[in-house]
Amino acid sequence: MKIAVLGAGAWGTTLADMLARNGVSTTLWAREPEVVAAIRDTRENATFLPGVRLSDALAVESDPKTAFAGADYFLLVIPSQFIRPALEGFRDILPDNPVMVCASKGIELSTLAPMSRVVAQALDGKHPRYASLSGPSFAAEVSAGMPTTVSLGCEDHELGHELQAAFSTPAFRVYFTPDYRGVELGGAVKNVIAIAAGISDGLGFGHDARAALITRGLAEMSRLGQAMGGQIRTFMGLSGMGDLVLTCTGDLSRNRQVGLKLGQGMKLDAIVGQMKAVAEGVKTTKALHDLARKLGVELPITEQVHAILYEDKDPACAVKDLMSRELKDE
């Protein structure tokens, strides 16, 4: 078995290293030649995953043709808004019927499509087989060997169980579900709610407010997910509630950090300008806002996060408007 990992950010590097240490022949493809050179010379991705020594068994390439040669599976860890152009550029060097496992979390802004549809459209005619990997998993903790559990969604049961076995390690337990759409949507929505939780904490609100946001955020995730074909039980699991709790409470969450700084009075452009890595929730907020209106699904927390990010709404006013909405049954 050989796996090619596309994207050498913190999460892509972590997963590639984990696979290599688990005895899987793994090649990490990085767009940046300087990242490839640094990993080869020092066995460290100091740009995106500093302080972590990578396995000597992990190969790294900047030439996609070399990186993809002989690969059985392709693990996508490219920021979600760049997956389509990347795959379109790789079409001629990818095999027919490629197995594409997506570990990126988001909704494409230009089309409002989930990543499964983006992959299918970008590789139309190649007949890709798709799976989604998501769950409570900070790169820093996984790379340190700390235990966690995640979900792998794949419509093909046989392929899904093959992938489950390939990705499972003593510290990284993978659960299988055929509901790939639920897995990928949970991973996208939780980033938006994490921004909201960060805003709440940045405003100085307490544990009560954060717990309420997580709970009502889960309701938003479930409503949108069901409208797009996901199963309710998936959102109660690792890729839904599990990842939601992590990103709303953990300081390693980039999306939570964006929210914290917004709540403390910083502007979005200044926050994003300070970040090396992508906070997927910023663009996902706009995509979810537009998608909810298109589908007629009510997402009040997302609406207010969108107003803060894109309409310069004062966070305190957003909280007031959220709390003064018409009273409803739970």
Short mmCIF file of C-alpha atoms in Angstrom, two decimals:
data_model
loop_
_atom_site.label_atom_id
_atom_site.label_comp_id
_atom_site.label_asym_id
_atom_site.label_seq_id
_atom_site.Cartn_x
_atom_site.Cartn_y
_atom_site.Cartn_z
CA MET A 1 0.00 0.00 0.00
CA LYS A 2 1.18 3.52 -0.82
CA ILE A 3 -0.45 6.78 0.19
CA ALA A 4 0.28 10.19 -1.29
CA VAL A 5 -0.57 13.07 1.05
CA LEU A 6 -1.40 16.32 -0.76
CA GLY A 7 -0.66 19.36 1.37
CA ALA A 8 2.15 19.91 3.86
CA GLY A 9 0.47 22.18 6.38
CA ALA A 10 0.37 21.15 10.03
CA TRP A 11 -2.42 18.61 9.58
CA GLY A 12 -1.15 17.13 6.32
CA THR A 13 2.35 16.76 7.75
CA THR A 14 0.99 15.19 10.93
CA LEU A 15 -1.12 12.62 9.08
CA ALA A 16 1.72 11.79 6.69
CA ASP A 17 4.12 11.25 9.58
CA MET A 18 1.57 9.15 11.46
CA LEU A 19 1.02 6.91 8.43
CA ALA A 20 4.75 6.50 7.82
CA ARG A 21 5.32 5.53 11.45
CA ASN A 22 2.49 3.03 11.11
CA GLY A 23 4.37 1.18 8.39
CA VAL A 24 2.48 2.62 5.41
CA SER A 25 4.58 3.73 2.42
CA THR A 26 3.83 7.45 2.47
CA THR A 27 4.91 10.39 0.33
CA LEU A 28 4.09 13.95 1.34
CA TRP A 29 3.61 16.41 -1.51
CA ALA A 30 4.37 20.04 -0.65
CA ARG A 31 3.77 22.98 -2.97
CA GLU A 32 6.65 24.90 -1.38
CA PRO A 33 10.13 23.65 -2.46
CA GLU A 34 11.65 25.23 0.64
CA VAL A 35 9.42 23.08 2.88
CA VAL A 36 10.53 19.95 1.00
CA ALA A 37 14.19 20.92 1.33
CA ALA A 38 13.84 21.65 5.04
CA ILE A 39 12.13 18.33 5.77
CA ARG A 40 14.79 16.43 3.84
CA ASP A 41 17.62 18.25 5.58
CA THR A 42 16.30 18.47 9.13
CA ARG A 43 13.35 16.03 9.30
CA GLU A 44 11.22 18.92 10.52
CA ASN A 45 8.53 21.08 8.92
CA ALA A 46 9.57 24.18 10.81
CA THR A 47 7.16 26.37 8.82
CA PHE A 48 3.92 24.59 9.73
CA LEU A 49 4.76 21.98 12.40
CA PRO A 50 7.77 23.25 14.32
CA GLY A 51 9.40 21.14 16.99
CA VAL A 52 8.22 17.77 15.66
CA ARG A 53 10.80 15.34 14.31
CA LEU A 54 9.36 13.49 11.33
CA SER A 55 9.84 9.82 10.58
CA ASP A 56 12.85 8.91 8.46
CA ALA A 57 10.47 6.65 6.52
CA LEU A 58 8.42 9.62 5.29
CA ALA A 59 9.25 10.64 1.72
CA VAL A 60 8.63 14.23 0.63
CA GLU A 61 8.40 15.67 -2.88
CA SER A 62 7.50 18.92 -4.60
CA ASP A 63 7.06 17.25 -8.01
CA PRO A 64 3.52 15.83 -8.00
CA LYS A 65 4.30 13.28 -10.72
CA THR A 66 7.01 11.76 -8.53
CA ALA A 67 4.94 12.05 -5.36
CA PHE A 68 1.89 10.34 -6.84
CA ALA A 69 3.68 7.53 -8.68
CA GLY A 70 2.34 4.13 -7.62
CA ALA A 71 0.01 5.55 -4.96
CA ASP A 72 -3.09 3.55 -4.04
CA TYR A 73 -4.74 6.31 -2.00
CA PHE A 74 -4.58 10.11 -2.17
CA LEU A 75 -5.12 12.03 1.07
CA LEU A 76 -6.30 15.61 0.48
CA VAL A 77 -5.16 18.07 3.14
CA ILE A 78 -5.13 21.18 0.93
CA PRO A 79 -7.19 24.17 2.18
CA SER A 80 -10.72 23.58 0.94
CA GLN A 81 -10.93 26.66 -1.33
CA PHE A 82 -7.91 25.42 -3.33
CA ILE A 83 -8.86 21.76 -3.76
CA ARG A 84 -10.64 22.21 -7.10
CA PRO A 85 -7.82 24.04 -8.94
CA ALA A 86 -5.23 21.69 -7.43
CA LEU A 87 -7.05 18.55 -8.60
CA GLU A 88 -7.73 20.04 -12.02
CA GLY A 89 -4.01 20.64 -12.33
CA PHE A 90 -3.26 17.05 -11.31
CA ARG A 91 -5.82 15.37 -13.60
CA ASP A 92 -3.33 14.10 -16.15
CA ILE A 93 -1.07 12.45 -13.58
CA LEU A 94 -3.77 10.86 -11.42
CA PRO A 95 -4.89 7.30 -12.24
CA ASP A 96 -8.44 6.35 -13.19
CA ASN A 97 -10.72 5.53 -10.24
CA PRO A 98 -8.43 7.21 -7.71
CA VAL A 99 -9.27 6.82 -4.03
CA MET A 100 -9.49 10.37 -2.64
CA VAL A 101 -9.63 10.71 1.14
CA CYS A 102 -10.43 14.28 2.16
CA ALA A 103 -9.21 15.59 5.51
CA SER A 104 -9.90 19.25 4.63
CA LYS A 105 -12.94 20.89 6.18
CA GLY A 106 -15.01 23.47 4.36
CA ILE A 107 -17.58 24.41 1.73
CA GLU A 108 -16.40 25.79 -1.61
CA LEU A 109 -17.26 29.47 -1.66
CA SER A 110 -17.81 29.89 -5.39
CA THR A 111 -20.19 26.92 -5.80
CA LEU A 112 -21.46 26.23 -2.25
CA ALA A 113 -20.45 22.61 -2.85
CA PRO A 114 -19.15 20.21 -0.17
CA MET A 115 -15.76 18.67 -0.81
CA SER A 116 -17.23 15.38 -2.08
CA ARG A 117 -18.91 17.25 -4.93
CA VAL A 118 -15.82 19.37 -5.59
CA VAL A 119 -13.70 16.23 -5.96
CA ALA A 120 -16.27 14.56 -8.22
CA GLN A 121 -16.52 17.61 -10.47
CA ALA A 122 -12.79 18.36 -10.60
CA LEU A 123 -12.05 14.75 -11.54
CA ASP A 124 -15.08 14.20 -13.77
CA GLY A 125 -14.34 11.28 -16.08
CA LYS A 126 -11.75 9.84 -13.67
CA HIS A 127 -14.50 8.27 -11.52
CA PRO A 128 -12.91 9.01 -8.15
CA ARG A 129 -13.88 7.01 -5.07
CA TYR A 130 -14.36 9.32 -2.10
CA ALA A 131 -13.98 9.20 1.67
CA SER A 132 -13.96 11.90 4.34
CA LEU A 133 -11.83 11.84 7.50
CA SER A 134 -12.83 14.15 10.36
CA GLY A 135 -13.04 14.30 14.12
CA PRO A 136 -11.49 15.87 17.24
CA SER A 137 -7.84 16.05 16.27
CA PHE A 138 -5.40 18.91 16.78
CA ALA A 139 -2.22 18.39 14.77
CA ALA A 140 0.02 19.22 17.75
CA GLU A 141 -1.60 16.55 19.92
CA VAL A 142 -1.77 13.84 17.24
CA SER A 143 1.86 14.45 16.29
CA ALA A 144 2.80 14.04 19.97
CA GLY A 145 1.13 10.62 20.03
CA MET A 146 -1.77 11.65 22.25
CA PRO A 147 -4.83 9.42 21.78
CA THR A 148 -7.94 10.47 19.89
CA THR A 149 -10.74 8.97 17.81
CA VAL A 150 -12.14 10.17 14.47
CA SER A 151 -14.73 9.22 11.86
CA LEU A 152 -14.14 8.00 8.33
CA GLY A 153 -17.11 8.31 6.00
CA CYS A 154 -17.23 6.28 2.80
CA GLU A 155 -20.21 5.07 0.81
CA ASP A 156 -18.31 1.95 -0.31
CA HIS A 157 -18.25 -0.27 2.79
CA GLU A 158 -15.38 -2.47 1.60
CA LEU A 159 -13.18 0.51 0.70
CA GLY A 160 -14.17 2.28 3.89
CA HIS A 161 -13.04 -0.61 6.05
CA GLU A 162 -9.75 -0.81 4.11
CA LEU A 163 -9.14 2.86 4.84
CA GLN A 164 -10.20 2.44 8.45
CA ALA A 165 -7.50 -0.20 8.91
CA ALA A 166 -4.87 1.85 7.06
CA PHE A 167 -5.40 4.99 9.15
CA SER A 168 -5.85 3.39 12.57
CA THR A 169 -2.91 3.36 14.98
CA PRO A 170 -2.65 2.64 18.71
CA ALA A 171 -3.23 6.36 19.35
CA PHE A 172 -5.52 7.22 16.41
CA ARG A 173 -8.68 5.12 16.45
CA VAL A 174 -10.87 5.38 13.35
CA TYR A 175 -14.60 4.62 13.29
CA PHE A 176 -16.32 3.83 9.98
CA THR A 177 -19.63 5.20 8.75
CA PRO A 178 -21.15 5.15 5.24
CA ASP A 179 -22.42 8.71 5.81
CA TYR A 180 -19.53 10.59 4.17
CA ARG A 181 -21.74 13.65 3.63
CA GLY A 182 -22.50 13.94 7.34
CA VAL A 183 -18.81 13.57 8.21
CA GLU A 184 -17.69 16.31 5.84
CA LEU A 185 -20.47 18.74 6.76
CA GLY A 186 -19.86 18.35 10.49
CA GLY A 187 -16.22 19.20 9.92
CA ALA A 188 -17.18 22.34 7.99
CA VAL A 189 -19.89 23.76 10.26
CA LYS A 190 -17.99 23.29 13.51
CA ASN A 191 -15.36 25.82 12.38
CA VAL A 192 -17.99 28.57 12.16
CA ILE A 193 -19.39 27.78 15.60
CA ALA A 194 -15.82 27.78 16.96
CA ILE A 195 -15.44 31.38 15.77
CA ALA A 196 -18.65 32.22 17.63
CA ALA A 197 -17.38 30.53 20.80
CA GLY A 198 -14.12 32.44 20.55
CA ILE A 199 -16.02 35.72 20.17
CA SER A 200 -18.03 34.90 23.28
CA ASP A 201 -14.88 34.20 25.28
CA GLY A 202 -13.18 37.28 23.86
CA LEU A 203 -16.10 39.38 25.11
CA GLY A 204 -15.53 37.96 28.57
CA PHE A 205 -18.61 35.78 28.77
CA GLY A 206 -18.45 32.63 30.83
CA HIS A 207 -18.78 28.88 30.55
CA ASP A 208 -22.59 29.15 30.37
CA ALA A 209 -22.48 31.13 27.13
CA ARG A 210 -19.94 28.80 25.54
CA ALA A 211 -21.96 25.71 26.46
CA ALA A 212 -25.10 27.30 25.03
CA LEU A 213 -23.29 28.15 21.78
CA ILE A 214 -21.99 24.59 21.43
CA THR A 215 -25.46 23.15 22.00
CA ARG A 216 -27.29 25.48 19.64
CA GLY A 217 -24.41 25.19 17.18
CA LEU A 218 -24.96 21.46 17.12
CA ALA A 219 -28.60 22.14 16.27
CA GLU A 220 -27.52 24.33 13.33
CA MET A 221 -25.09 21.67 12.15
CA SER A 222 -27.81 19.01 12.29
CA ARG A 223 -30.39 21.13 10.45
CA LEU A 224 -28.08 22.01 7.58
CA GLY A 225 -26.56 18.54 7.46
CA GLN A 226 -29.91 16.82 7.16
CA ALA A 227 -30.98 19.28 4.45
CA MET A 228 -27.90 18.22 2.46
CA GLY A 229 -28.35 14.49 2.92
CA GLY A 230 -26.44 13.77 6.12
CA GLN A 231 -27.76 11.51 8.88
CA ILE A 232 -28.68 12.95 12.27
CA ARG A 233 -26.72 10.28 14.18
CA THR A 234 -23.51 11.35 12.42
CA PHE A 235 -23.76 14.84 13.91
CA MET A 236 -24.05 13.34 17.38
CA GLY A 237 -20.74 11.53 16.83
CA LEU A 238 -17.04 12.28 16.54
CA SER A 239 -17.12 14.34 13.34
CA GLY A 240 -20.05 16.38 14.67
CA MET A 241 -20.33 16.92 18.40
CA GLY A 242 -16.83 15.59 19.12
CA ASP A 243 -15.04 17.99 16.80
CA LEU A 244 -17.41 20.82 17.73
CA VAL A 245 -16.57 20.55 21.44
CA LEU A 246 -12.85 20.45 20.68
CA THR A 247 -12.72 23.47 18.40
CA CYS A 248 -14.99 25.56 20.63
CA THR A 249 -12.97 24.93 23.79
CA GLY A 250 -9.37 24.24 22.74
CA ASP A 251 -6.91 27.10 22.44
CA LEU A 252 -5.09 25.25 19.64
CA SER A 253 -8.10 25.89 17.38
CA ARG A 254 -7.26 28.52 14.76
CA ASN A 255 -10.94 29.34 14.31
CA ARG A 256 -11.47 29.83 18.02
CA GLN A 257 -8.42 32.13 18.06
CA VAL A 258 -9.94 34.23 15.27
CA GLY A 259 -13.09 34.59 17.36
CA LEU A 260 -11.18 35.45 20.54
CA LYS A 261 -9.40 38.32 18.80
CA LEU A 262 -12.62 39.58 17.20
CA GLY A 263 -14.26 39.61 20.62
CA GLN A 264 -11.29 41.54 21.99
CA GLY A 265 -11.73 44.24 19.34
CA MET A 266 -9.32 43.30 16.55
CA LYS A 267 -10.41 43.52 12.92
CA LEU A 268 -10.53 40.48 10.67
CA ASP A 269 -7.90 41.66 8.18
CA ALA A 270 -5.38 42.24 10.96
CA ILE A 271 -6.11 38.83 12.50
CA VAL A 272 -5.78 36.91 9.23
CA GLY A 273 -2.63 38.86 8.36
CA GLN A 274 -0.93 37.52 11.49
CA MET A 275 -1.72 33.87 10.74
CA LYS A 276 0.57 31.46 8.89
CA ALA A 277 -2.07 28.76 8.54
CA VAL A 278 -5.61 28.99 7.18
CA ALA A 279 -8.60 29.34 9.51
CA GLU A 280 -11.14 27.52 7.33
CA GLY A 281 -14.11 28.91 9.24
CA VAL A 282 -13.63 32.45 7.92
CA LYS A 283 -14.55 31.57 4.33
CA THR A 284 -16.83 28.71 5.38
CA THR A 285 -18.97 31.26 7.26
CA LYS A 286 -19.75 33.07 4.01
CA ALA A 287 -20.41 29.81 2.18
CA LEU A 288 -22.74 28.52 4.92
CA HIS A 289 -24.54 31.86 5.08
CA ASP A 290 -25.27 31.72 1.35
CA LEU A 291 -26.05 28.00 1.41
CA ALA A 292 -28.54 28.38 4.27
CA ARG A 293 -30.41 31.07 2.37
CA LYS A 294 -30.44 28.95 -0.76
CA LEU A 295 -31.82 25.93 1.11
CA GLY A 296 -34.12 27.86 3.44
CA VAL A 297 -32.39 26.55 6.57
CA GLU A 298 -32.26 28.73 9.68
CA LEU A 299 -28.72 29.25 11.04
CA PRO A 300 -28.94 32.18 13.50
CA ILE A 301 -25.44 31.79 14.99
CA THR A 302 -23.90 31.59 11.53
CA GLU A 303 -25.89 34.67 10.48
CA GLN A 304 -24.40 36.72 13.31
CA VAL A 305 -20.86 35.44 12.74
CA HIS A 306 -21.26 36.39 9.08
CA ALA A 307 -22.40 39.89 10.07
CA ILE A 308 -19.34 40.31 12.32
CA LEU A 309 -16.88 39.01 9.71
CA TYR A 310 -18.30 40.58 6.57
CA GLU A 311 -20.54 43.48 7.65
CA ASP A 312 -18.33 44.87 10.43
CA LYS A 313 -21.06 44.32 13.01
CA ASP A 314 -20.08 44.93 16.60
CA PRO A 315 -19.77 41.54 18.37
CA ALA A 316 -21.67 42.77 21.45
CA CYS A 317 -24.57 43.88 19.24
CA ALA A 318 -24.53 40.49 17.51
CA VAL A 319 -24.89 38.75 20.88
CA LYS A 320 -27.74 41.06 21.86
CA ASP A 321 -29.56 40.37 18.58
CA LEU A 322 -29.02 36.63 18.95
CA MET A 323 -30.39 36.59 22.49
CA SER A 324 -33.42 38.78 21.66
CA ARG A 325 -34.73 36.64 18.82
CA GLU A 326 -38.33 35.41 18.99
CA LEU A 327 -38.71 32.75 21.66
CA LYS A 328 -39.08 29.19 20.34
CA ASP A 329 -39.50 25.59 21.42
CA GLU A 330 -36.33 23.52 21.65
#
